[in-house]
Coordinates of C-alpha atoms in Angstrom, one line a residue:
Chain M
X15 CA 4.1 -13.3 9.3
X16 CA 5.2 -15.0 5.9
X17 CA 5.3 -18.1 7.9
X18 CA 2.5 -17.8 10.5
X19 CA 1.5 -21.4 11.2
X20 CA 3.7 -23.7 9.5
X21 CA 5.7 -26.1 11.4
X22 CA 9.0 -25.4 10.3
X23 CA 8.6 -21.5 10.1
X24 CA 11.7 -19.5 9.1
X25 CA 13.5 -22.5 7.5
X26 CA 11.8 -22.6 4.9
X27 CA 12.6 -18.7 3.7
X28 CA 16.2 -21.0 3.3
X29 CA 15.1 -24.5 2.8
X30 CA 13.5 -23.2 -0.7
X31 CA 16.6 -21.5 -2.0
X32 CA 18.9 -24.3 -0.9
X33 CA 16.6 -26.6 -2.8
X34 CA 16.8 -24.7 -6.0
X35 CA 20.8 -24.1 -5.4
X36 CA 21.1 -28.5 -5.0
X37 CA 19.1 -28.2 -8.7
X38 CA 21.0 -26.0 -10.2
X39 CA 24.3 -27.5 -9.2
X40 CA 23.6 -30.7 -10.5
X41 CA 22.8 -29.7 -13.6
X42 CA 25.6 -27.5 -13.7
X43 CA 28.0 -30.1 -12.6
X44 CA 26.2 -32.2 -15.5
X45 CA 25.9 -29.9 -18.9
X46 CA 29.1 -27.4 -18.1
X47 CA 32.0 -27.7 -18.4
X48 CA 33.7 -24.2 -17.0
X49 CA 35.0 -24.4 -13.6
X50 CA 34.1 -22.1 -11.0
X51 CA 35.4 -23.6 -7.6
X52 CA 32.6 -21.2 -5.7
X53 CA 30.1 -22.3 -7.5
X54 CA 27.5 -23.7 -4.8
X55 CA 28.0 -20.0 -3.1
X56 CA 27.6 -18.4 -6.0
X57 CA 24.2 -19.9 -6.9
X58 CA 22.7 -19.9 -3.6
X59 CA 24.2 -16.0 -3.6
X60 CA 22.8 -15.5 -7.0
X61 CA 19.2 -17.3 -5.4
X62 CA 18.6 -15.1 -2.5
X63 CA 19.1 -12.2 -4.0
X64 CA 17.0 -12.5 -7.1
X65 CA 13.9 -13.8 -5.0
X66 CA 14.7 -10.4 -2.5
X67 CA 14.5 -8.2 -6.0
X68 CA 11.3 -10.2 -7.4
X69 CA 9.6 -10.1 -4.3
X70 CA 10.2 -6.4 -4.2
X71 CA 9.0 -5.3 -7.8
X72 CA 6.0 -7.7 -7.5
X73 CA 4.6 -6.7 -4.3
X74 CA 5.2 -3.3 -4.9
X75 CA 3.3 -3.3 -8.4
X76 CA 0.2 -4.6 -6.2
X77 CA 0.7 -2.2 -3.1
X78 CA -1.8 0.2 -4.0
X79 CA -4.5 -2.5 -5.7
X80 CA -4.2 -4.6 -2.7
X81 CA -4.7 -2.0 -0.1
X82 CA -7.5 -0.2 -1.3
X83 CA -9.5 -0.8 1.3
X84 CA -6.9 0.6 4.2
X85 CA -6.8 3.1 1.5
X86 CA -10.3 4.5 1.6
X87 CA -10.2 4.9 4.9
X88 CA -7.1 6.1 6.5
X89 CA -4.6 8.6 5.2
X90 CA -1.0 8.4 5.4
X91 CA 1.7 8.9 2.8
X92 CA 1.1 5.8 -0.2
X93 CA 5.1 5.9 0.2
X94 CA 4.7 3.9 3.2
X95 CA 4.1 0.9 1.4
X96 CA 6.6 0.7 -0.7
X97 CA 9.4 1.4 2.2
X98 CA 7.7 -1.4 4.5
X99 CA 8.1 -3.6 1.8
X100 CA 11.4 -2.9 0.9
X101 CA 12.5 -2.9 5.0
X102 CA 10.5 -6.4 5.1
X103 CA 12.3 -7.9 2.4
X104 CA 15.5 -6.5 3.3
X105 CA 15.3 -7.9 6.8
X106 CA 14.5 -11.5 5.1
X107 CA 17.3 -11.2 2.8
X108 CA 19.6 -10.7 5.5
X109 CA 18.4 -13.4 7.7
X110 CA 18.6 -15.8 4.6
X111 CA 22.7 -14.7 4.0
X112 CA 23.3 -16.3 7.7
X113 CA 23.7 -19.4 5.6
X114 CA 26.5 -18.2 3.5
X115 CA 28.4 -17.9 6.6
X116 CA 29.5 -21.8 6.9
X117 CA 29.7 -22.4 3.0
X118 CA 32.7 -19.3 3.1
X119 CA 34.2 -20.8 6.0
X120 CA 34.3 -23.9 3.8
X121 CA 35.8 -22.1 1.1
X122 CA 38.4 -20.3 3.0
X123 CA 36.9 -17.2 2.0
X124 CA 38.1 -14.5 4.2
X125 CA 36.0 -11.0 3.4
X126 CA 38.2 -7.9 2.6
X127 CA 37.7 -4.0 1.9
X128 CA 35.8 -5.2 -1.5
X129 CA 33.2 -6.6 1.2
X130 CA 31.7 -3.1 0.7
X131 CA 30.6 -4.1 -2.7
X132 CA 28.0 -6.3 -1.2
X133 CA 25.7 -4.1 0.7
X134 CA 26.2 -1.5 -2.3
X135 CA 25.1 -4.0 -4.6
X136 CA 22.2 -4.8 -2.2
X137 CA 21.5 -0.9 -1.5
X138 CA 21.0 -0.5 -5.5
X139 CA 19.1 -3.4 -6.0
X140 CA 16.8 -2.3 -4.1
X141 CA 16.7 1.2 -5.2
X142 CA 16.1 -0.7 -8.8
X143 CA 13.1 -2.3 -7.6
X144 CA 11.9 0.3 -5.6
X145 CA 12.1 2.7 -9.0
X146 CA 10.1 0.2 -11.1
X147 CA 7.4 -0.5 -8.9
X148 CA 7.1 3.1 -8.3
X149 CA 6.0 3.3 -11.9
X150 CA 4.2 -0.1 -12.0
X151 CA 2.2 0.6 -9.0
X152 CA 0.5 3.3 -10.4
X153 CA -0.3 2.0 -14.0
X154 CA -1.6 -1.2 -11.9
X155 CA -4.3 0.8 -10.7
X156 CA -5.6 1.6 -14.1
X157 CA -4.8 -2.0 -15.8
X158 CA -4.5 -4.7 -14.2
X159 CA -2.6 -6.3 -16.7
X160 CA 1.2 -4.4 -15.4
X161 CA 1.3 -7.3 -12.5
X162 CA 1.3 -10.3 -14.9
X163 CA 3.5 -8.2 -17.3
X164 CA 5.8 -8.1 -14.0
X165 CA 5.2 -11.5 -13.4
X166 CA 6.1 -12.7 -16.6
X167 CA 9.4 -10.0 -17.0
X168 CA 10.9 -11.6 -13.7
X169 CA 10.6 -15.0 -14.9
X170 CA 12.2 -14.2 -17.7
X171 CA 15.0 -12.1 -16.5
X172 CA 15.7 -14.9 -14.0
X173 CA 17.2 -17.0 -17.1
X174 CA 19.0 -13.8 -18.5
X175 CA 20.4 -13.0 -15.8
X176 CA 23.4 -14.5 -14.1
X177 CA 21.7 -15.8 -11.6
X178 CA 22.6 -19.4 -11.2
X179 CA 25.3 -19.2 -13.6
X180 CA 28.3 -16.2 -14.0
X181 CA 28.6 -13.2 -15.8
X182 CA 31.6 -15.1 -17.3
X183 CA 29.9 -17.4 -19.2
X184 CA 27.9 -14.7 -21.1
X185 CA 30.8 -12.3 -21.3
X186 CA 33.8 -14.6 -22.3
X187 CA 31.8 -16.7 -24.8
X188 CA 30.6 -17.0 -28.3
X189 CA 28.8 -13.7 -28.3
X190 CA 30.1 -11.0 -30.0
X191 CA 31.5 -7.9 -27.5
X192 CA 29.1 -5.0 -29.0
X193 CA 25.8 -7.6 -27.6
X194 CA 27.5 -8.3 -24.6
X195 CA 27.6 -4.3 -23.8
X196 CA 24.2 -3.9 -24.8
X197 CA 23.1 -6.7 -22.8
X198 CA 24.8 -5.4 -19.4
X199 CA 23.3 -1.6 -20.3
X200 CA 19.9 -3.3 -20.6
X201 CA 19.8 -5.6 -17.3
X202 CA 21.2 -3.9 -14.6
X203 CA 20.6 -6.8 -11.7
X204 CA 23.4 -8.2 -14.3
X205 CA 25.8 -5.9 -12.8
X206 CA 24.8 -5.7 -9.7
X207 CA 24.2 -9.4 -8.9
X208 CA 28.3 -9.4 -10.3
X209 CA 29.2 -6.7 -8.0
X210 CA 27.5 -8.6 -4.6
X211 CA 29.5 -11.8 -5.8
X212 CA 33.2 -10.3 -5.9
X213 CA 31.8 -7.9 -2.6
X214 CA 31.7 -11.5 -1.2
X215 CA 34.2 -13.5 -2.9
X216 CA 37.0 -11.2 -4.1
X217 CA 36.4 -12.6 -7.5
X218 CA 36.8 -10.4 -10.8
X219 CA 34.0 -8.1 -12.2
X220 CA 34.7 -8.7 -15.2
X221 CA 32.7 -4.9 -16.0
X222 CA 34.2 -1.7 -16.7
X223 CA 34.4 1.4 -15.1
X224 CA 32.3 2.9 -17.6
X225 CA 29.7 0.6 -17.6
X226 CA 29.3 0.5 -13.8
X227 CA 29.2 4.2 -13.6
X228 CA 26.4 4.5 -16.0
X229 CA 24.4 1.2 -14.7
X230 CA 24.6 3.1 -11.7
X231 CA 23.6 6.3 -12.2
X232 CA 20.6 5.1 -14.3
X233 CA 19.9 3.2 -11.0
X234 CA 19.7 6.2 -8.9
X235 CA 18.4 8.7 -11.3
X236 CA 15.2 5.9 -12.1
X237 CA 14.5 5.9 -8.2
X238 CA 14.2 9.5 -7.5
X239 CA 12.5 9.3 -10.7
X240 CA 10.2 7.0 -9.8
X241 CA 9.5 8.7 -6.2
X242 CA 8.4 12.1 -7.8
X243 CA 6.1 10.3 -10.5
X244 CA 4.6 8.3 -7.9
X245 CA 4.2 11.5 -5.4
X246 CA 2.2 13.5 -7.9
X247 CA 0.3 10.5 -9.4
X248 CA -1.0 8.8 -6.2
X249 CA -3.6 11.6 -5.9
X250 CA -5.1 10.5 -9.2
X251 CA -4.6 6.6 -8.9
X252 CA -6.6 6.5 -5.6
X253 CA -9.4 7.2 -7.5
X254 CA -9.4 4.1 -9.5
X255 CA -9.4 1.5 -6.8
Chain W
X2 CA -13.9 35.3 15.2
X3 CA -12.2 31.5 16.2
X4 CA -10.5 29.6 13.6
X5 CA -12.7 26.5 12.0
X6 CA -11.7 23.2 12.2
X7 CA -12.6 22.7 9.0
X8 CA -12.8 25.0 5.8
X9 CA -14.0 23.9 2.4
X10 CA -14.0 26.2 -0.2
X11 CA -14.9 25.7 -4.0
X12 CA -14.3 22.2 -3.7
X13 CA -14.4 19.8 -6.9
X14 CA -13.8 16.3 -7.3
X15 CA -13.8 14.2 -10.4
X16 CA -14.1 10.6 -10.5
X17 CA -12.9 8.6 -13.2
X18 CA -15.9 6.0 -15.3
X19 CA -14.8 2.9 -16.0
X20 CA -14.2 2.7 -19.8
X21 CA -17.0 0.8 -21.7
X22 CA -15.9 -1.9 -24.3
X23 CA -12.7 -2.1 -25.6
X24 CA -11.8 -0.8 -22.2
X25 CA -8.0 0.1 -22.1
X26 CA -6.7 -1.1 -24.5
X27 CA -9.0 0.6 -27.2
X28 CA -8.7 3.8 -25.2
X29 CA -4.7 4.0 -25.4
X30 CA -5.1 3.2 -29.4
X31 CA -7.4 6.0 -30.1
X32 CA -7.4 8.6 -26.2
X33 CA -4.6 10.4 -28.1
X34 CA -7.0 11.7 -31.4
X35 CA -10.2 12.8 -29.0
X36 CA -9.2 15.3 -26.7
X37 CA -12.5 16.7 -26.4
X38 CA -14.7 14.1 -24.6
X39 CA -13.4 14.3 -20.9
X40 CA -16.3 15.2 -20.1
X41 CA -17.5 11.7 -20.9
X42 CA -14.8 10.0 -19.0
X43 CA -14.6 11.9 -16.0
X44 CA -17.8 12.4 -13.4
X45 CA -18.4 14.9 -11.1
X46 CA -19.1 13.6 -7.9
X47 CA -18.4 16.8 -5.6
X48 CA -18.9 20.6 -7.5
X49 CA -18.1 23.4 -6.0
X50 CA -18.8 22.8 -2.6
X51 CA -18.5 25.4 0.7
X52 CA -18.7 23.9 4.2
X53 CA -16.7 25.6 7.3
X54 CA -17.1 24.0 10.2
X55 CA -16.1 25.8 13.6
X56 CA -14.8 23.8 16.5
X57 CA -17.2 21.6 18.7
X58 CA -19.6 21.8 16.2
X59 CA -21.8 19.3 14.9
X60 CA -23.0 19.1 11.5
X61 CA -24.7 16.7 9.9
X62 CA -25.2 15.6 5.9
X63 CA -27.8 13.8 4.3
X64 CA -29.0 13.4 0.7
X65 CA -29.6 10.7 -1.4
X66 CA -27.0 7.6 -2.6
X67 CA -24.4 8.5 -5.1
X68 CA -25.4 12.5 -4.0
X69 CA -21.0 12.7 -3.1
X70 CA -21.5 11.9 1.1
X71 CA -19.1 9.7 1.6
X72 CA -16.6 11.0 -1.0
X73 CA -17.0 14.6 0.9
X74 CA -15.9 12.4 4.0
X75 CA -13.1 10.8 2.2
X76 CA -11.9 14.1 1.0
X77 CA -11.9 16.2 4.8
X78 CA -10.1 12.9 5.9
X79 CA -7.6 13.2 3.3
X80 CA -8.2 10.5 1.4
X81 CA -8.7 11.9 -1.7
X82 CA -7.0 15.2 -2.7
X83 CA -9.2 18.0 -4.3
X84 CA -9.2 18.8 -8.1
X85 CA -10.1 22.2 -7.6
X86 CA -10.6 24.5 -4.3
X87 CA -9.4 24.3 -0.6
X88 CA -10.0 21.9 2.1
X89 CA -8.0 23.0 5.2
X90 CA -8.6 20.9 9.0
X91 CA -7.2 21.4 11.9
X92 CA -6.4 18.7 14.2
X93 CA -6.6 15.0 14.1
X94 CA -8.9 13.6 11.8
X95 CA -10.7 10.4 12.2
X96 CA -12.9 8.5 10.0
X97 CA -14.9 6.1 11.3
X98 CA -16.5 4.2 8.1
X99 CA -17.0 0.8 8.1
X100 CA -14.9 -1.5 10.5
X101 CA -12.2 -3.5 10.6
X102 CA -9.9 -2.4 7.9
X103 CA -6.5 -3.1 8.3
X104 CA -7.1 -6.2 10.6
X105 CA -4.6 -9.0 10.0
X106 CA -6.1 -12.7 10.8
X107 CA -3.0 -14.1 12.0
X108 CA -2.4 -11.5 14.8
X109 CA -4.0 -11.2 18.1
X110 CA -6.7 -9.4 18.7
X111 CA -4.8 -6.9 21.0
X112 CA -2.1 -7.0 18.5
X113 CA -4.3 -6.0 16.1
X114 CA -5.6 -2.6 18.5
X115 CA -1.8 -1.8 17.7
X116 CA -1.5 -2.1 14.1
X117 CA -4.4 0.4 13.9
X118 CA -3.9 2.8 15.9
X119 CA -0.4 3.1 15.1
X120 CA -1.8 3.3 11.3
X121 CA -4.3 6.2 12.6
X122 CA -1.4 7.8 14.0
X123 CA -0.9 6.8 17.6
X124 CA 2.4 6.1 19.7
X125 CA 3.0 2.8 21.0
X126 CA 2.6 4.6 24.7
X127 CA -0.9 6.2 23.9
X128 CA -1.7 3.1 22.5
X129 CA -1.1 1.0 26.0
X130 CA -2.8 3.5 27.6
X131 CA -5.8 3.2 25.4
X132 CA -5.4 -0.2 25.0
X133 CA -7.6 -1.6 28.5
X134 CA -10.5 0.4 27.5
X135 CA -10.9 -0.5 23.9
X136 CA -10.7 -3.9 25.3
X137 CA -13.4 -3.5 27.6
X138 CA -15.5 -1.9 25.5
X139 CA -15.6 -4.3 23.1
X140 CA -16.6 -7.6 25.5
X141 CA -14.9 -10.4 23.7
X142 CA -13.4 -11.9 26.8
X143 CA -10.3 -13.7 26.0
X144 CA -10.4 -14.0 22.7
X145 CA -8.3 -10.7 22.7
X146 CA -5.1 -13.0 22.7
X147 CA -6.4 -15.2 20.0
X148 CA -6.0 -14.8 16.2
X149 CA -8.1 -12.5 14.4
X150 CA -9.2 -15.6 12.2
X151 CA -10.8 -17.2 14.9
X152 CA -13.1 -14.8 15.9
X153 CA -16.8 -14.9 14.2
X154 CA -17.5 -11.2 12.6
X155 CA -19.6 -10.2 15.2
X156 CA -16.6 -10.1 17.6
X157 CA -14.5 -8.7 14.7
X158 CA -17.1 -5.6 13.8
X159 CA -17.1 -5.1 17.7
X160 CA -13.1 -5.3 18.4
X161 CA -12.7 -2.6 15.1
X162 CA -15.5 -0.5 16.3
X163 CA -14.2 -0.3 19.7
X164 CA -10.6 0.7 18.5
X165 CA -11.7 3.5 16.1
X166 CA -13.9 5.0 18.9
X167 CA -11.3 5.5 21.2
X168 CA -9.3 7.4 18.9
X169 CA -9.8 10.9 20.7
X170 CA -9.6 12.6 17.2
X171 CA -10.3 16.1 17.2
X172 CA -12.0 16.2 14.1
X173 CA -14.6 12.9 13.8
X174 CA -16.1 12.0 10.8
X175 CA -19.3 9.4 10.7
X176 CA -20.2 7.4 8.0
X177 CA -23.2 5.4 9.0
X178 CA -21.3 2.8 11.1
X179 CA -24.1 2.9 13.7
X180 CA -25.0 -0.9 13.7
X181 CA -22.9 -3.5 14.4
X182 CA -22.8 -6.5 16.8
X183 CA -25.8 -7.8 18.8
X184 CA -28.9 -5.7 20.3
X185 CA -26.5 -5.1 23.7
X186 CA -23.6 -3.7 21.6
X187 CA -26.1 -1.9 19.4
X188 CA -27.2 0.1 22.0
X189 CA -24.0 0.7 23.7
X190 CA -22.4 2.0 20.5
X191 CA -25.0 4.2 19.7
X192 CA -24.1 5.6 23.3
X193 CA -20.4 5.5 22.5
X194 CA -21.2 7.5 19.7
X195 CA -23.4 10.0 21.6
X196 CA -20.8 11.0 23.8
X197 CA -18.5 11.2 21.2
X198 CA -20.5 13.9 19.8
X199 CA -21.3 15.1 22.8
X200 CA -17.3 15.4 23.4
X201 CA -15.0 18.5 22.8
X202 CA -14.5 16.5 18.8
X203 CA -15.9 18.6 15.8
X204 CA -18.0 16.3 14.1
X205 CA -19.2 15.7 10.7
X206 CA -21.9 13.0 10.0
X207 CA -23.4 11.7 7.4
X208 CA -26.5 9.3 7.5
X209 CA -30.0 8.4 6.0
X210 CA -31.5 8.7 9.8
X211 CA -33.6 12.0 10.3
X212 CA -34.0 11.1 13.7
X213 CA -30.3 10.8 14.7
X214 CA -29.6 14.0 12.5
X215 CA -32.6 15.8 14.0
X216 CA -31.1 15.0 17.5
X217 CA -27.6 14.7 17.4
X218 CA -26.4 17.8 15.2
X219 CA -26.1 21.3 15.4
X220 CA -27.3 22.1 12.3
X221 CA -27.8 20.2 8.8
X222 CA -27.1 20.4 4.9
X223 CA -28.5 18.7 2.4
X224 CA -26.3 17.0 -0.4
X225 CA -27.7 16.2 -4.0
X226 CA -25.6 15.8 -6.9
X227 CA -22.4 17.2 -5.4
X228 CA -23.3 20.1 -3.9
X229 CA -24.7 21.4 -0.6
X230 CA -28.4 22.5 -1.1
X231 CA -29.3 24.0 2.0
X232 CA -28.0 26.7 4.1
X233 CA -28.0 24.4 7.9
X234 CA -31.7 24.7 8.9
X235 CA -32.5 21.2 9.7
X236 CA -36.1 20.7 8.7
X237 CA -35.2 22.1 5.4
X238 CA -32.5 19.7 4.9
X239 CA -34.9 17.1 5.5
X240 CA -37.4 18.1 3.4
X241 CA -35.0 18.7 0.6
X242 CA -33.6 15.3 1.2
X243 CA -37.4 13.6 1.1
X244 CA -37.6 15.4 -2.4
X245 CA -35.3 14.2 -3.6
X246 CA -35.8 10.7 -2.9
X247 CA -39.6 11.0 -4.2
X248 CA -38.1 12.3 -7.5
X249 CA -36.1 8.4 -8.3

């Protein structure tokens, strides 16, 4: 659908990415010094995954706003939307990987049993965004204001977050241990977009035990609370589109 | 005594006003200190309504704009949930209101007959079955394999008024939908909708036309200001619902 009428169709759901990967290497390759011999996988990894979560949260912050008028005239559970976005996305995101395939052949990458880490990482991701734009949804329908909020938040957190750079650089650097705690408790995809990368590369974490646990069981405990809020405040928030 | 496909009992529904002036903003500053002026923030568009509706029967509704029709609509179809009292249907509950609605421009025209039924409800195999007649019906040749966005609206109103009257609902709720397309389709609808009345459905309609009320419906109530006004008797209905149009 996404790509309904342009000549080169799917490719660009990868062309865009691979664009922004070529960017960031360069400039990597020019300002840093740290070595990381994955690092072309790592930041197209780090690329997909963050547009999969942005997508998510923004699209889901509008479901409701942007429906209204399938809305008003056909009842089915409001839940639906969020779910088709998610399965949409996740379908995308999956299709997009296939290009990882050759760039870990290159690498000599051969997957073992910490390949599970990956689709766990994915699964939580997604529960993440899911739980946020449960919340979001609903105050979008009283103030318009929550999708630019969004909006801004993501481009934000795609600079905090180790998206085209590694965890290692924030952890093993200049900043003081007590931040660097604080900082992973506050911004989960942190963890997770860690945890997809060693799934896929066998690298380190580089996070405790603890931290993972609590990361996520916040995770989990924000989507089923997101899923009650939104079941019991749908019924009001129709009534403001 | 049968069970009704539709019971409404008590039924409130509050709709929210827009916040004047500082809007949001001002309200989240200060809503938490004045508790007592809901009543300025919230309007009552149905109160205390009672409607059952027994199966194959055909009821109408009129009354002036704003008087809670289409909401009442919106609320049987499960649109909107109650805020106090009981709405209880049984069966499959269309509402045909407008057309069109959840068309997508860049799929087909029969690809779009799929997308809404199967948001109304339907299997993919009903939907095959269905599909040669909604085609048909609505006469748009072969643009039924072309994109949605090349069609002019007349052929869109026609394609989404065809689908939605081919639903089979059990329950079928009107909202003034009666014109669309040219003088040809006009009069073919208003048939379509005829013997969709005419059918096995329980029907609910609402509309400003005496004459389609007068001979389409069983019997008739009057809504003003949220609540029914009338008992059924048609000519009362009417004359209530001439009243209160003198009175704005």
């Amino acid at each position: 659908m996404r790509y309904h009428g342009s000549v080169l169709g799917y490719a660009w759901s990868i062309l865009e990415p691979l664009a922004l990967t070529v960017t960031f290497y360069i400039l990597f390759e020019i300002l840093s010094e740290s070595a990381d011999p994955h690092r072309p996988l790592n930041i197209l990894l780090g690329i997909l995954i963050w547009t999969f979560f942005s997508r998510l949260c923004i699209q889901g912050t509008v479901a409701l706003q942007r429906n209204s008028g399938l809305i008003q005239r056909v009842y089915f559970p409001r839940e639906l939307f969020h779910f088709s976005i998610a399965g949409f996305q996740l379908i995308h995101l999956v299709l997009s990987l296939f290009i990882l395939i050759p760039m870990m052949v290159h690498y000599d990458i051969i997957p073992s049993v910490s390949i599970l880490l990956f689709p766990a990482s994915i699964l939580l991701i997604c529960m993440l965004g899911l739980g946020i734009s449960f919340f979001t949804c609903i105050l979008q329908t009283r103030m318009r204001d929550i999708e630019h909020i969004i909006q801004v938040g993501l481009r934000i957190g795609f600079y905090l977050t180790p998206v085209f750079y590694n965890l290692e650089m924030i952890t093993s650097q200049r900043i003081p241990a007590a931040y660097v705690d604080a900082y992973l408790y506050a911004n989960p995809m942190a963890t997770y977009l860690t945890m997809a990368r060693s799934g896929l590369t066998g690298s380190e974490m580089g996070i405790s035990q603890h931290h993972l646990m609590v990361t996520i069981i916040g995770t989990i405990v924000l989507f089923f609370a997101g899923a009650i809020f939104f079941s019991r405040a749908e019924r009001k928030a129709v009534k403001y589109l | 005594m049968s069970l009704d496909a539709i019971e409404i009992e008590n039924l409130s529904l509050d709709f929210p006003r827009q916040p004047k002036g500082g809007g949001m903003l001002r309200e989240l500053l200060t809503g938490r200190f004045r508790k007592n002026d809901q009543r300025a923030r919230w309007f009552r568009a149905l109160d205390g309504l009672n409607l059952h509706v027994s199966p194959g029967e055909v009821v109408g509704i009129i009354g002036p704009n704003g008087g809670g029709k289409s909401t009442l609509l919106r609320v049987i179809a499960g649109i909107y949930a109650p805020d106090e009292g009981r709405v209880l249907t049984r069966g499959r509950v269309t509402l045909l209101s407008g057309v069109g609605t959840g068309f997508q421009r860049d799929l087909t025209g029969r690809e779009n007959i799929h997308l809404t039924g199967s948001i109304h409800g339907f299997e993919p195999a009903e939907l095959r079955r269905l599909e040669p007649e909604v085609i048909t019906f609505a006469g748009i040749g072969d643009f039924i394999d072309q994109p949605l966005r090349t069609y002019s609206s007349g052929m869109r109103a026609r394609l989404g008024f065809s689908i939605i009257s081919h639903m089979e609902p059990d329950i079928l709720l009107l909202d003034e939908v009666m014109s669309v397309g040219d003088h040809d389709f006009k009069t073919r609808s208003r048939k379509r909708i005829e013997e969709m009345v005419q059918g096995d459905a329980t029907v609910v309609i609402v509309s400003h036309s005496v004459s389609l009320l007068r001979q389409q419906c069983d019997r008739v109530h009057c809504l003003v200001d949220g609540k029914l006004v009338t008992d059924g008797d048609k000519e009362a209905a009417f004359e209530c619902y001439h009243r209160s149009e003198e009175e704005e």
